Coordinates of C-alpha atoms and ligand atoms in Angstrom, one line a residue:
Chain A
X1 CA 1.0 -33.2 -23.4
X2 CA 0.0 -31.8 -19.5
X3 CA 2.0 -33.6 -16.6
X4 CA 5.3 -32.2 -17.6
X5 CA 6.0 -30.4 -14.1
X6 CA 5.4 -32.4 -10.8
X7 CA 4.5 -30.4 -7.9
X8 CA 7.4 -30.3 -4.9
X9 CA 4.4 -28.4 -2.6
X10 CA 1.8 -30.3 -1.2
X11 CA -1.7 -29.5 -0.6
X12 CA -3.5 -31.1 3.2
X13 CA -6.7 -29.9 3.8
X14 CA -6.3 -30.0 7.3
X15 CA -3.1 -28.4 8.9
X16 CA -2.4 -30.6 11.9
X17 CA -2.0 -28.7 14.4
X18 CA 1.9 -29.2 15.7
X19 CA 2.8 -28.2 11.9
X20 CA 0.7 -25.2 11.7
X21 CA 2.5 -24.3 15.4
X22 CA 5.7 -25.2 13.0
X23 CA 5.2 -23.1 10.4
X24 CA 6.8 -19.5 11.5
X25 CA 9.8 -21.3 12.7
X26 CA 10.5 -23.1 9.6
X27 CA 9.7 -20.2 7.3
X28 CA 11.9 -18.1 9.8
X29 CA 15.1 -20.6 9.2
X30 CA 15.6 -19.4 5.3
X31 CA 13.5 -19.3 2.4
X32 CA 15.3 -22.1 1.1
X33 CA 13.3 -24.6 2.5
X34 CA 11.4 -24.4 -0.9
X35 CA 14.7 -25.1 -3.2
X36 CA 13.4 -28.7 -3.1
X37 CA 16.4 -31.3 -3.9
X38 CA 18.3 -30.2 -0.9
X39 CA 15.1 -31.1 1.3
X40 CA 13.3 -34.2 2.0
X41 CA 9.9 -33.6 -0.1
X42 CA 8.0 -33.8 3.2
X43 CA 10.1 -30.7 4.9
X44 CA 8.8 -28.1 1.8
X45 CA 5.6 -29.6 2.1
X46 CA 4.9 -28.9 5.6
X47 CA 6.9 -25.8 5.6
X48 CA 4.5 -24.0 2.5
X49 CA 1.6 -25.3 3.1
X50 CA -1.1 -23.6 0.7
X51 CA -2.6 -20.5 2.1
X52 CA -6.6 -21.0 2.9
X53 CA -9.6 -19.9 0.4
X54 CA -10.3 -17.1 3.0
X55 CA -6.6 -15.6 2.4
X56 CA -6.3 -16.1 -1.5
X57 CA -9.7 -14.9 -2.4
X58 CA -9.5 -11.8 0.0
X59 CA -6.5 -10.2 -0.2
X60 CA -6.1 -9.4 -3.9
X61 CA -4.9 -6.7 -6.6
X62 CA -7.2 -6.5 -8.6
X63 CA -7.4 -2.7 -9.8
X64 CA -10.4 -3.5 -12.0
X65 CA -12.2 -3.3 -8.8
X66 CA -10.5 -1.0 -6.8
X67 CA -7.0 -0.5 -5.6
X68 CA -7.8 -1.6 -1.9
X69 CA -7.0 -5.3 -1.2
X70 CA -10.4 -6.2 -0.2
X71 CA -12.2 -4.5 -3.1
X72 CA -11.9 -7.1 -5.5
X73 CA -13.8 -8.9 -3.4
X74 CA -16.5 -6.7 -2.4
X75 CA -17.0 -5.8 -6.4
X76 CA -15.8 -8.5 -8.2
X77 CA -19.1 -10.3 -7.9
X78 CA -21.6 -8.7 -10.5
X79 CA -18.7 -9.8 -13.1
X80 CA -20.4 -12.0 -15.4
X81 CA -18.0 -14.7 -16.5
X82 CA -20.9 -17.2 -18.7
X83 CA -21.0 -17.0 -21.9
X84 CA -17.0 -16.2 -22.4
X85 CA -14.7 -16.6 -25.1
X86 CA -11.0 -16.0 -25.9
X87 CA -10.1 -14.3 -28.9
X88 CA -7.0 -15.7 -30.3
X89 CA -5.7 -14.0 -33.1
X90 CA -2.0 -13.2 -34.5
X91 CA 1.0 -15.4 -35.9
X92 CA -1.3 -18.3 -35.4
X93 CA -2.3 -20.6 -38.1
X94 CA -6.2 -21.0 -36.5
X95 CA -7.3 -17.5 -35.0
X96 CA -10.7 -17.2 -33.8
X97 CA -12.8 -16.3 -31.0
X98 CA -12.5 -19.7 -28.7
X99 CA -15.5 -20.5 -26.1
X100 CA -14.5 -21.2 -22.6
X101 CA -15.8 -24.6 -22.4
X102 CA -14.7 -25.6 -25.8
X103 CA -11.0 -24.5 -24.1
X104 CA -11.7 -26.1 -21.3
X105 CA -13.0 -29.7 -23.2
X106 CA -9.6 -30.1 -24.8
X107 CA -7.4 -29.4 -22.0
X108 CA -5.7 -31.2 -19.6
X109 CA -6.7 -29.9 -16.1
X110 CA -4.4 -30.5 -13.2
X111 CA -3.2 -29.0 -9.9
X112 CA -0.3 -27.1 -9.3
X113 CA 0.8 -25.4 -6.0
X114 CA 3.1 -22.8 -6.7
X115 CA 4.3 -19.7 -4.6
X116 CA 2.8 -16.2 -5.6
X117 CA 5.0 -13.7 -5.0
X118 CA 3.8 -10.4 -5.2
X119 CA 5.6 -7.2 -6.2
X120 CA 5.1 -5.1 -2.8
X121 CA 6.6 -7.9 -1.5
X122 CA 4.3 -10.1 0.4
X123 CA 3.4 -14.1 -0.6
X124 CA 0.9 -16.9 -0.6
X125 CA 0.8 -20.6 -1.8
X126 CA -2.1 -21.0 -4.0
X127 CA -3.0 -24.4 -5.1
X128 CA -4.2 -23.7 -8.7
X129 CA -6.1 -26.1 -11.2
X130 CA -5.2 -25.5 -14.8
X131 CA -3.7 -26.3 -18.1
X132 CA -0.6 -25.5 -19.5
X133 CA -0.4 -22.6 -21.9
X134 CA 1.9 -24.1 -24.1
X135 CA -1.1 -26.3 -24.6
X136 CA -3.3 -23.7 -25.8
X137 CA -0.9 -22.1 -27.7
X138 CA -0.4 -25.6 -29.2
X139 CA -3.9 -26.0 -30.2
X140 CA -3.9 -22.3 -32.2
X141 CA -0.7 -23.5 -34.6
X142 CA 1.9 -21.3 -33.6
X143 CA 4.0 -19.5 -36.7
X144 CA 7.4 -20.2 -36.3
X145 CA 8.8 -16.8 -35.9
X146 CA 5.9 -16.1 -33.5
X147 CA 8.1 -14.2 -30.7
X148 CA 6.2 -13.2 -27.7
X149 CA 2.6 -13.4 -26.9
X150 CA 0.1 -10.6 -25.6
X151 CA -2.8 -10.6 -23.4
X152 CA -5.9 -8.7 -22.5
X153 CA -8.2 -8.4 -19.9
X154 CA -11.7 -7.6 -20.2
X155 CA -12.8 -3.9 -20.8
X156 CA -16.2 -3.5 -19.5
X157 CA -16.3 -0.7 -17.1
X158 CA -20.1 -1.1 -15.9
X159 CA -19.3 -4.2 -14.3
X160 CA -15.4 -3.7 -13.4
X161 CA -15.7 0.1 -11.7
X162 CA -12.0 0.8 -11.1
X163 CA -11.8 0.8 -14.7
X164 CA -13.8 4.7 -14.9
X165 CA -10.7 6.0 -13.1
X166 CA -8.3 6.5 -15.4
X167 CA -5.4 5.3 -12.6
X168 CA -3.8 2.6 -15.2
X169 CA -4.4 2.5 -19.4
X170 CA -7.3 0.2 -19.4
X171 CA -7.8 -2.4 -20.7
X172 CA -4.6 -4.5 -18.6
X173 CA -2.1 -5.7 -21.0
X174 CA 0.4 -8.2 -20.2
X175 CA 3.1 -10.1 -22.9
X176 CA 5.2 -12.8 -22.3
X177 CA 8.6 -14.5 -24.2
X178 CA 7.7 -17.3 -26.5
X179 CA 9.8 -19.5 -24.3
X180 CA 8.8 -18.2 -21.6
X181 CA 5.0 -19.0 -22.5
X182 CA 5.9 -22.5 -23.6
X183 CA 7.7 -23.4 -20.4
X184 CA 5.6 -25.9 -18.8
X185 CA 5.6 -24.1 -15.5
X186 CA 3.5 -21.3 -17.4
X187 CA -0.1 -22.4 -17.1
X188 CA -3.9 -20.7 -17.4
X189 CA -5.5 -21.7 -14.0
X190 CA -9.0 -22.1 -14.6
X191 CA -9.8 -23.0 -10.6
X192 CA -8.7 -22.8 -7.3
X193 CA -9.2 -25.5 -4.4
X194 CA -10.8 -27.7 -7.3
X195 CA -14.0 -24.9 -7.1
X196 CA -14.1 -22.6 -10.2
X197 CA -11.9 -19.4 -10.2
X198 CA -13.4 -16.8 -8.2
X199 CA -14.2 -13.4 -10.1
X200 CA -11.1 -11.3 -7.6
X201 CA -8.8 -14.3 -8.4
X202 CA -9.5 -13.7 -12.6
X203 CA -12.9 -15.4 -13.1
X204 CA -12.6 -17.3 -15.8
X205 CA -9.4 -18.2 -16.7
X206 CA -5.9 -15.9 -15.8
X207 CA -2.2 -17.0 -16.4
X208 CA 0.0 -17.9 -13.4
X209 CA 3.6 -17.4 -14.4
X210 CA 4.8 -18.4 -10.5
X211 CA 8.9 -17.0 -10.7
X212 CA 7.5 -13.5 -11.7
X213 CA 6.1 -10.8 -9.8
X214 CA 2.3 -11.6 -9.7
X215 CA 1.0 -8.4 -11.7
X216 CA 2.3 -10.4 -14.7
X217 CA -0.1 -13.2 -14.1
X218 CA -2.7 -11.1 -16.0
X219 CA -6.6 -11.9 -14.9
X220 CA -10.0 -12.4 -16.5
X221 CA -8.3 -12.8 -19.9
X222 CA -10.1 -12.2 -23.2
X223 CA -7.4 -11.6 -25.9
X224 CA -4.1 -13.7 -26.3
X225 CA -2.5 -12.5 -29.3
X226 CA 0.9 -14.1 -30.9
X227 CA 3.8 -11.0 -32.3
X228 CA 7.1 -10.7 -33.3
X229 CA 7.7 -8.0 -31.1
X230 CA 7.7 -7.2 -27.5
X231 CA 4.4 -6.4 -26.8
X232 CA 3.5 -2.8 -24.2
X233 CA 2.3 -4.4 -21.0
X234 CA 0.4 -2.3 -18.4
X235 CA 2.3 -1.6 -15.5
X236 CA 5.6 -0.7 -17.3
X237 CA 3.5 1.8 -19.2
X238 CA 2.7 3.0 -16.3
X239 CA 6.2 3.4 -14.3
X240 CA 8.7 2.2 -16.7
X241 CA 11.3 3.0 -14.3
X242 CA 9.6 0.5 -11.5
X243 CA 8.4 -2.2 -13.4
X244 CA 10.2 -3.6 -16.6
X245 CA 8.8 -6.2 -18.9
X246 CA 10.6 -9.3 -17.5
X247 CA 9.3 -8.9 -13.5
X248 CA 11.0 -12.0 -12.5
X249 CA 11.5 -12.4 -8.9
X250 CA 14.6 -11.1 -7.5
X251 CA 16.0 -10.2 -3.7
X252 CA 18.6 -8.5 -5.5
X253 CA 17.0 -6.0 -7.7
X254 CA 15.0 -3.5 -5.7
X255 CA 11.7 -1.7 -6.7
X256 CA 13.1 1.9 -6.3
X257 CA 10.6 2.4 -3.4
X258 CA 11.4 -0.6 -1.6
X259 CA 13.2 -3.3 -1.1
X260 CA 12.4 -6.7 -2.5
X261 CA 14.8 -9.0 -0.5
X262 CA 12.2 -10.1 1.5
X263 CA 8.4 -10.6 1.8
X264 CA 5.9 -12.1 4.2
X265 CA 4.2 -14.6 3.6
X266 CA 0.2 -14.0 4.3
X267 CA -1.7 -16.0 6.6
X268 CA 1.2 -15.1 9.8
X269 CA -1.3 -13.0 11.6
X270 CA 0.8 -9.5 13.0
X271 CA 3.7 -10.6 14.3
X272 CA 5.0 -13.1 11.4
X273 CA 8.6 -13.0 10.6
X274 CA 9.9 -12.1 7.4
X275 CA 12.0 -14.4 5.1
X276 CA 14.1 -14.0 2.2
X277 CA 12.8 -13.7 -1.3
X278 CA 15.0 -16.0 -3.6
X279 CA 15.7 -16.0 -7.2
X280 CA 13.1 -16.5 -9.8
X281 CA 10.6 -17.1 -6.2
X282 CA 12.8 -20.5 -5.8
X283 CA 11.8 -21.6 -9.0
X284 CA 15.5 -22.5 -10.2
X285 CA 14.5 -24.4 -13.4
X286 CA 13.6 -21.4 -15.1
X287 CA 17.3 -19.4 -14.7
X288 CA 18.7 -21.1 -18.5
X289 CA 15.5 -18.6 -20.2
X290 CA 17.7 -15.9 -19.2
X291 CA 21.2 -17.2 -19.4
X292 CA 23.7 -14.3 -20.1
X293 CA 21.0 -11.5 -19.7
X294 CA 21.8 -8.7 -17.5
X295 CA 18.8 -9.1 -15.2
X296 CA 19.5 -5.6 -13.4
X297 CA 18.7 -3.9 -16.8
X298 CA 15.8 -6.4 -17.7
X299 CA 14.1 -6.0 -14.5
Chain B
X1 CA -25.8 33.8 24.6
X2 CA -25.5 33.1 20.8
X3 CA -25.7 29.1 19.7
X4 CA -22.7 29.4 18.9
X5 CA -21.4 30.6 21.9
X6 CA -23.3 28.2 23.9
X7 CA -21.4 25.4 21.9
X8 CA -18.2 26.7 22.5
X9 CA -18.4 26.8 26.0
X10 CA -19.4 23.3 25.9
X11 CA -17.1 22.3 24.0
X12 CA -14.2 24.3 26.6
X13 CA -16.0 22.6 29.3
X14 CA -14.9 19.1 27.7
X15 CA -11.9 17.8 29.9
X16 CA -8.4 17.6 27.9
X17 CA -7.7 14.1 29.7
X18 CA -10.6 12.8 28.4
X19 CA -9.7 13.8 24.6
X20 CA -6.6 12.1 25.2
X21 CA -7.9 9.1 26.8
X22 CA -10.1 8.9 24.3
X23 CA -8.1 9.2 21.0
X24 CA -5.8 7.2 22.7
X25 CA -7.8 4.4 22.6
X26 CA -7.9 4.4 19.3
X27 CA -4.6 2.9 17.9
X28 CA -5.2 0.1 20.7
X29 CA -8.6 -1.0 19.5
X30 CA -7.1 -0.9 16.1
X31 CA -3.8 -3.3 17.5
X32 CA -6.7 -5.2 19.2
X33 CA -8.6 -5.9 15.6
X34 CA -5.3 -6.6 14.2
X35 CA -4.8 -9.1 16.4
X36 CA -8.3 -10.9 15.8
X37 CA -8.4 -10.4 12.1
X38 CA -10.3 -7.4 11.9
X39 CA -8.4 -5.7 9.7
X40 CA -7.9 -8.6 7.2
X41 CA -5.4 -11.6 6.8
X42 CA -2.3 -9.2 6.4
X43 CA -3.2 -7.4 9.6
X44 CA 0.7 -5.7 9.7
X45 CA 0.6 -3.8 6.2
X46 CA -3.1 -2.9 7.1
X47 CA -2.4 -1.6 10.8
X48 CA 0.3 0.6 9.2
X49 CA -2.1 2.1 7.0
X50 CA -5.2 2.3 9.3
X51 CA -2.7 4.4 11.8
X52 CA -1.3 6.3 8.9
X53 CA -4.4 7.5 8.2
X54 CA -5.4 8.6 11.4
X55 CA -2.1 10.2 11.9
X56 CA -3.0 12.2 8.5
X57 CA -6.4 12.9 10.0
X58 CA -5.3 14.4 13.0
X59 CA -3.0 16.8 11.3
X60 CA -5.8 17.7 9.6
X61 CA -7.8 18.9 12.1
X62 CA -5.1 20.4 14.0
X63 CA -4.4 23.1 10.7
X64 CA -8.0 23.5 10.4
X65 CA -9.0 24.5 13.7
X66 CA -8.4 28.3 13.3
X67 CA -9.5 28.6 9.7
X68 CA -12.6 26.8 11.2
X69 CA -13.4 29.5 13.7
X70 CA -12.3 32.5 11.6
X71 CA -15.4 30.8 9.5
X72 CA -17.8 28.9 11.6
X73 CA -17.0 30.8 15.1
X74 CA -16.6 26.8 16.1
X75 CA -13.8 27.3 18.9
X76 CA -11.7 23.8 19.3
X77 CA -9.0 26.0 20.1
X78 CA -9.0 24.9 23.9
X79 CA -8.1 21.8 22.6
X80 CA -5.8 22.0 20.2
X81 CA -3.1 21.2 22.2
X82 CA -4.5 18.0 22.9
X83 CA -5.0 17.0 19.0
X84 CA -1.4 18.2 18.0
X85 CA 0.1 15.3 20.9
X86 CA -2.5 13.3 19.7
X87 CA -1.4 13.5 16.4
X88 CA 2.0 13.5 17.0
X89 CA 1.0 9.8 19.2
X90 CA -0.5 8.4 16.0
X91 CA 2.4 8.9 13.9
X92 CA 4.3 7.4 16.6
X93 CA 2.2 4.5 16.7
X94 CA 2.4 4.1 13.1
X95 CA 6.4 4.7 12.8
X96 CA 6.5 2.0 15.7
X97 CA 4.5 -0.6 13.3
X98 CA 6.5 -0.3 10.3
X99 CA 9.7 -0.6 12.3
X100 CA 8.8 -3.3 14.9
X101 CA 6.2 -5.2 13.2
X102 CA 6.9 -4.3 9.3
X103 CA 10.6 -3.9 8.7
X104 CA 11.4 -6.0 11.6
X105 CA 15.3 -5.3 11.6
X106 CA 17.6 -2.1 12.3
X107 CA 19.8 -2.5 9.6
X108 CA 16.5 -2.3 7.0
X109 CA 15.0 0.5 8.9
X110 CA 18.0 2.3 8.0
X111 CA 18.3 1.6 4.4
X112 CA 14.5 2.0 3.6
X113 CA 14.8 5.6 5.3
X114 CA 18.3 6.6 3.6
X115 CA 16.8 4.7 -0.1
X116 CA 13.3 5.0 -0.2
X117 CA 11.8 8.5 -0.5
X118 CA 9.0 8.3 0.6
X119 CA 9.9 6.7 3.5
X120 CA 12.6 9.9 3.9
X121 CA 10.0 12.0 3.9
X122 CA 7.6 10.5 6.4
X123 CA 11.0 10.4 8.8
X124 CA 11.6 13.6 8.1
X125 CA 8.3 14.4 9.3
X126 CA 8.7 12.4 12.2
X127 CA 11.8 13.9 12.9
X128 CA 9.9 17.9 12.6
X129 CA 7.3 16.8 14.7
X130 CA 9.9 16.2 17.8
X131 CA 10.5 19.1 19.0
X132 CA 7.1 20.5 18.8
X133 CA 5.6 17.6 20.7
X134 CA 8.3 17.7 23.3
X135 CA 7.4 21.7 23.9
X136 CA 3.6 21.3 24.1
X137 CA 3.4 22.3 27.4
X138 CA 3.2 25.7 29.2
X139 CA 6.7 25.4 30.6
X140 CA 8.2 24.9 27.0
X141 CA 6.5 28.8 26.6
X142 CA 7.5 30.2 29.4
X143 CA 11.0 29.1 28.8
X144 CA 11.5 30.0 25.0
X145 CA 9.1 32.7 25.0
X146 CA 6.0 33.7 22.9
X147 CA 7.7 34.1 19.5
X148 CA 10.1 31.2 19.8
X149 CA 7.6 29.1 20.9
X150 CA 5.2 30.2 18.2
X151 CA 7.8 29.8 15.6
X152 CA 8.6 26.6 16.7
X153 CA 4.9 25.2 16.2
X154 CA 5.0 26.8 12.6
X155 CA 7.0 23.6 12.2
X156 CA 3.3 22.0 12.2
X157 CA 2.6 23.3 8.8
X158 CA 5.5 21.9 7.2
X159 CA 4.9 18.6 8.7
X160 CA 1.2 18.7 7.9
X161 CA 3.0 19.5 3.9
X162 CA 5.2 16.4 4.2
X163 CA 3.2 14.1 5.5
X164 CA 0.3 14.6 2.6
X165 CA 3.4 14.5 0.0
X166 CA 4.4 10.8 1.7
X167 CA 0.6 9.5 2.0
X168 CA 0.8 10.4 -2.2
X169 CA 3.7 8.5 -2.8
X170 CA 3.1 5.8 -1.3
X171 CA 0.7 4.7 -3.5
X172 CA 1.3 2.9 -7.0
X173 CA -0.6 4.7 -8.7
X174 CA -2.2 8.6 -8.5
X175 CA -5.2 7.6 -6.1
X176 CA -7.7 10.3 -5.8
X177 CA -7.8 10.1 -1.8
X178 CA -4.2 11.0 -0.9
X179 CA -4.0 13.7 -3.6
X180 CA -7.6 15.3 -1.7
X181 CA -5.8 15.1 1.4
X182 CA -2.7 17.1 -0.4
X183 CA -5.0 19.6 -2.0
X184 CA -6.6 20.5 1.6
X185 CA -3.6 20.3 3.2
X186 CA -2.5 22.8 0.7
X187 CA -5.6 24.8 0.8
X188 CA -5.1 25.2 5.0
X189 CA -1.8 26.2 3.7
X190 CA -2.4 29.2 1.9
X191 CA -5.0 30.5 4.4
X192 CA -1.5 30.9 6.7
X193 CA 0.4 32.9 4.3
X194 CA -1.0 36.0 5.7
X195 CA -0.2 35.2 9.2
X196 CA 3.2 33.7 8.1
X197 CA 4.2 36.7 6.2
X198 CA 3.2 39.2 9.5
X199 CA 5.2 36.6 11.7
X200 CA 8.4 37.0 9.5
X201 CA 8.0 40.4 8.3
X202 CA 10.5 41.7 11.5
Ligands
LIG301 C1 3.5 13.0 9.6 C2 3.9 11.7 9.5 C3 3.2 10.7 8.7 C4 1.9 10.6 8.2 C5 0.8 11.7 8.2 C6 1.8 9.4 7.5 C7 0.6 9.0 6.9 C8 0.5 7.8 6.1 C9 -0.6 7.4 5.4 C10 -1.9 8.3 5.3 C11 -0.4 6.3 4.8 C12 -1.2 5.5 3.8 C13 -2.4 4.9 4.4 C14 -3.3 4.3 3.3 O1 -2.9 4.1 2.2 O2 -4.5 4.0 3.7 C15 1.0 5.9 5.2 C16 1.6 4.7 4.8 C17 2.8 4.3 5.2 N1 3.7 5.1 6.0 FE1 3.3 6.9 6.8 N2 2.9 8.7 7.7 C18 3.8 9.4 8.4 C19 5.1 9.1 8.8 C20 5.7 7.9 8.5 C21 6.9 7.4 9.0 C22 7.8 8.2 10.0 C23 7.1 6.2 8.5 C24 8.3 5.3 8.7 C25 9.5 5.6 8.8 C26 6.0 5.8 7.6 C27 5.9 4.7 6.9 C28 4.8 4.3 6.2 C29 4.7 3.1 5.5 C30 5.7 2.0 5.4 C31 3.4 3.1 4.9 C32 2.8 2.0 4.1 C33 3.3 1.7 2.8 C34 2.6 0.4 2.2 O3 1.4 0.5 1.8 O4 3.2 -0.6 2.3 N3 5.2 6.9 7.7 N4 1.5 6.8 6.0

């Protein structure tokens, strides 16, 4: 069922050189570059070209491991990721505790180069490898009046340190909408630059929802869990007036502490420009989940 | 002569340009790393912090140096002076990164210091530590005399306060370091009440 979404990024592994020289101008001359349609495929292509393995694997948020952006990194790497299973359990009509590499046998893998736009406002292009979650989901028998779905991250404080500080209420919890999970932008990347996921990018298998803020694409996930009710997620819990349960990208709703109308992309070295954030992070085809909401109060 | 009278003269002996050439160095070789990738691949957000925290370092030291020789007899007092500029340099140096290299634009400058508290705060600091800077000089004595002058510089300890409040808020979440830089700030604090309550007392 895979394929539904085709990519309007594109992945080179060599910049040339006069597009890399390129690349702050464009960016610089609107954010809407990305909006696709309007663009010859080749113009967003060159203009968001993915950011490199250096830059995605070590500038993360990955409190597990430490609240410093390079501490994932530095710790993530006594995680142990083999053996690994997914417990699936809820409004489903096959629960169970799901091996990795059975998941992995009956999915479809494929690439997909999306923007990641963090929260505090900064940005990369990751080129992802994964599968769909609606696929997944598929594969457990959804109930019908299944409404939202939970996840979990691992708990396991001897190898994930951050987690003896009591600075968020471990284990991370994310949920999403039922539609929202279905929609075929919504995938489980399983690997990054066709190499495995590594452990500070959420070794073995995260979610990647790419028009929300990125603390929503929870990591390392052991636990998906179908409801019929909104499900607590972590960071709200923590400041429910900062971050709400939807976290879609918006330029026009501000974090109380700071503006999100813009970001910077990573990988512009210190003097890179910034450019305007857009709507669900330019990913327009999402906008009829929430048609009619008030997206000020369901921030 | 006592050790640690022998290290006090030494360290009076030390020449105050060479503090400030030295500390000044400092935020440059940082800029410089920044430039090369030395302080990661988001080298803006993580200059702003490395000279945020040497700004909150420097305050630091400049509250503790009379507790430190009412309890060690260690005398940095010669140099004190030197530390508070330095100080007020860093924060400087940090202020000019989030609004030149970070913000990027006036009109953003204005609303993240009018709409973002903590960002009020660390402005407001900036904004104390002025006219202290500005009068650290033996002129600036002379003219407003002793007790002017010294009430003036009492402006240091509510900088020092509001600068520890802005390094806690910052963060998303309660992080141990900031809230032990608060505590000692606080802790300096009370060891002025004493001096503070003689000052005002009339
Ligand atoms: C007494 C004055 C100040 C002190 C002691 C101070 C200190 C600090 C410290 C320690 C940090 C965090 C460093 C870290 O997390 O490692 C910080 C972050 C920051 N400060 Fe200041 N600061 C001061 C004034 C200011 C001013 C005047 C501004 C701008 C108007 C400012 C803007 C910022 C920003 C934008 C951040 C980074 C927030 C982020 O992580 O994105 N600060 N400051």
């Amino acid at each position: 069922m895979a394929r539904r979404w085709t990519n309007d990024l594109s992945r080179r592994d060599v910049t040339p050189k006069p597009v890399f020289m390129n690349r702050r101008t464009l960016l610089a001359s609107g954010g809407a570059l990305a909006a696709g349609a309007a663009w010859p495929a080749q113009a967003s292509a060159e203009a968001l070209d993915p950011n490199t393995w250096d830059e995605i694997t070590s500038y993360n948020n990955f409190y597990e491991f430490g609240t410093g952006k390079t501490d994932p990194k530095e710790n993530a790497g006594q995680l142990t990721t083999t053996p690994w299973s997914v417990e699936i359990d809820g409004m489903v009509d096959k629960p169970g505790s799901y091996a990795f590499e059975d998941i992995l046998s009956q999915m479809d893998i494929e690439e997909r180069i999306y923007r990641l736009r963090c929260v505090e406002a900064w940005s990369m292009v990751i080129p992802w490898q994964g599968f769909e979650l609606a696929d997944l989901i598929a594969m457990a028998g959804p109930k019908p009046d299944a409404t939202h779905v939970a996840f979990q991250t691992l708990m396991r404080p001897e190898e994930m340190p951050g987690q003896n500080y009591p600075i968020l209420d471990w284990p991370y919890v994310e949920g999403l909408r039922m539609d929202e999970a279905m929609h075929p932008l919504t995938i489980m990347a399983t690997g990054l630059y066709d190499k495995p996921l590594p452990n500070q990018n959420g070794a073995p298998m995260r979610l990647v929802v790419p028009w929300k803020y990125g603390f929503k694409s929870i990591k390392s996930i052991v636990r998906i869990t179908l409801t019929d009710s909104q499900p607590p997620t972590t960071w709200n819990l923590s400041g429910p007036q900062e971050y709400g349960f939807y976290a879609n990208v918006n330029p026009n709703v501000d974090h109380p502490r700071w503006s999100q109308a813009t970001e910077r992309r990573i990988g512009g070295g210190l003097f890179s420009s910034r450019v305007d954030t857009q709507l669900f992070n330019g990913y327009d085809e999402v906008a009829a989940l929430y048609e009619g909401m008030d997206l000020e109060t369901n921030y | 002569m006592s050790r640690t009278q022998r290290v006090n003269a030494a360290i009076r002996k030390v020449p105050s340009w060479l503090i400030y050439f030295a500390c000044a160095l400092l935020p440059l070789w940082y800029f410089y790393l920044a430039l090369t990738g030395g302080l990661g691949v988001e080298p803006i957000n993580g200059l702003e912090l490395a000279l945020g925290d040497l700004a909150m370092k420097a305050l630091v030291l400049v509250l503790a140096i009379t507790p430190f020789r009412k309890w060690t007899g260690l005398n940095l007092v010669p140099h004190r002076r030197a530390i508070g500029v330095i100080a007020f340099f860093y924060v400087l140096c940090h202020l000019l990164t989030w609004a030149v290299l970070d913000v990027q634009s006036p009109a953003r400058m204005w609303a993240d210091i009018v709409k973002r508290p903590y960002i009020t705060i660390g402005m407001a600091a900036f904004v104390l530590l002025l006219p202290v800077a500005i009068t650290s000089n033996n002129l600036s004595i002379r003219r407003l005399g002793p007790m002017r002058w010294r009430r003036l510089h009492m402006l240091t300890y509510v900088i020092c306060a509001l600068g520890a409040v802005h390094y806690v808020m910052v963060q998303k979440v309660w992080e141990i370091e900031p809230l032990v830089y608060l505590a000692i700030v606080l802790g300096l604090l009370a060891t002025r009440i004493p001096s503070i309550r003689r000052e005002f007392a009339g």
